[in-house]
CSV table of C-alpha atoms in Angstrom, one decimal:
chain,number,residue,atom,x,y,z
K,1,UNK,CA,133.1,43.6,61.8
K,2,UNK,CA,136.1,45.9,61.1
K,3,UNK,CA,135.5,49.7,61.3
K,4,UNK,CA,138.3,51.7,59.6
K,5,UNK,CA,138.0,55.7,59.7
K,6,UNK,CA,138.0,57.7,56.2
K,7,UNK,CA,136.8,60.8,55.0
K,8,UNK,CA,134.7,62.1,51.6
K,9,UNK,CA,137.1,64.1,49.4
K,10,UNK,CA,135.9,66.4,46.4
K,11,UNK,CA,136.5,64.7,43.1
K,12,UNK,CA,135.6,66.8,40.3
K,13,UNK,CA,132.0,67.3,40.7
K,14,UNK,CA,131.6,64.2,43.1
K,15,UNK,CA,132.5,63.3,46.4
K,16,UNK,CA,134.9,60.0,46.9
K,17,UNK,CA,136.2,58.1,49.6
K,18,UNK,CA,139.0,55.8,49.6
K,19,UNK,CA,138.6,52.2,50.4
K,20,UNK,CA,141.7,50.7,51.9
K,21,UNK,CA,143.0,47.3,50.1
K,22,UNK,CA,142.4,45.5,53.4
K,23,UNK,CA,139.0,46.4,54.0
K,24,UNK,CA,138.1,45.3,50.4
K,25,UNK,CA,139.9,42.2,50.9
K,26,UNK,CA,137.7,41.4,54.1
K,27,UNK,CA,134.6,42.2,52.2
K,28,UNK,CA,135.1,40.1,49.3
K,29,UNK,CA,134.0,42.9,47.1
K,30,UNK,CA,135.4,43.4,43.7
K,31,UNK,CA,134.1,44.2,40.0
K,32,UNK,CA,130.7,45.5,39.8
K,33,UNK,CA,128.7,46.6,43.0
K,34,UNK,CA,125.3,48.1,43.9
K,35,UNK,CA,125.0,51.4,46.0
K,36,UNK,CA,122.1,51.7,48.4
K,37,UNK,CA,121.7,54.8,50.5
K,38,UNK,CA,120.0,54.9,53.9
K,39,UNK,CA,120.0,57.7,56.3
K,40,UNK,CA,123.2,58.3,57.4
K,41,UNK,CA,124.9,55.4,55.8
K,42,UNK,CA,125.9,54.0,52.2
K,43,UNK,CA,125.9,50.5,51.7
K,44,UNK,CA,128.1,48.8,49.0
K,45,UNK,CA,127.1,45.3,47.9
K,46,UNK,CA,128.0,43.0,45.3
K,47,UNK,CA,125.9,43.3,42.4
K,48,UNK,CA,123.1,40.7,42.3
K,49,UNK,CA,123.1,39.8,38.6
K,50,UNK,CA,124.8,41.1,35.6
K,51,UNK,CA,122.2,43.3,33.8
K,52,UNK,CA,122.1,41.0,30.7
K,53,UNK,CA,122.6,37.9,32.8
K,54,UNK,CA,120.3,35.1,31.2
K,55,UNK,CA,119.5,37.1,27.8
K,56,UNK,CA,121.6,34.3,25.8
K,57,UNK,CA,119.5,31.8,27.0
K,58,UNK,CA,116.4,33.8,26.5
K,59,UNK,CA,117.2,34.5,22.8
K,60,UNK,CA,118.0,31.1,22.3
K,61,UNK,CA,114.5,29.9,23.4
K,62,UNK,CA,112.6,32.2,21.4
K,63,UNK,CA,114.9,31.3,18.3
K,64,UNK,CA,114.0,27.6,19.2
K,65,UNK,CA,110.3,28.0,19.9
K,66,UNK,CA,109.1,30.8,17.3
K,67,UNK,CA,110.0,29.7,13.7
K,68,UNK,CA,109.5,33.5,12.8
K,69,UNK,CA,111.8,34.9,15.3
K,70,UNK,CA,114.3,35.9,13.0
K,71,UNK,CA,112.3,37.1,10.0
K,72,UNK,CA,112.3,40.6,9.0
K,73,UNK,CA,109.6,43.0,10.1
K,74,UNK,CA,107.8,44.3,7.4
K,75,UNK,CA,106.7,47.6,9.4
K,76,UNK,CA,110.6,48.3,9.9
K,77,UNK,CA,111.5,47.6,6.1
K,78,UNK,CA,110.7,51.4,5.2
K,79,UNK,CA,112.9,52.5,7.9
K,80,UNK,CA,116.0,51.3,6.4
K,81,UNK,CA,116.0,54.0,3.8
K,82,UNK,CA,115.1,56.6,5.9
K,83,UNK,CA,117.9,55.8,8.6
K,84,UNK,CA,120.4,56.6,5.3
K,85,UNK,CA,118.7,60.0,4.3
K,86,UNK,CA,117.6,61.4,7.8
K,87,UNK,CA,114.2,62.2,6.9
K,88,UNK,CA,111.1,61.3,8.5
K,89,UNK,CA,108.3,59.6,6.5
K,90,UNK,CA,105.4,61.8,5.2
K,91,UNK,CA,102.3,61.7,7.6
């Protein structure tokens, strides 16, 4: 385990810390990460899953198993005109 000293610096309305390239290389981190706060420490971890991971498969499954999955919803038909004029329906 490598320990490299650093310090927090002001960055706009936030605080930032520079992560040396060597430390990032050792960690294998890149792209999306998750931050976890614990008393006296902040842990940076590889993001477990992309937030939309698996959506394509789920959508394909719904379309394949529900013959009405792509039908227009009659309850939403009235909203099409309202979206254009910005008026709310009369109640």
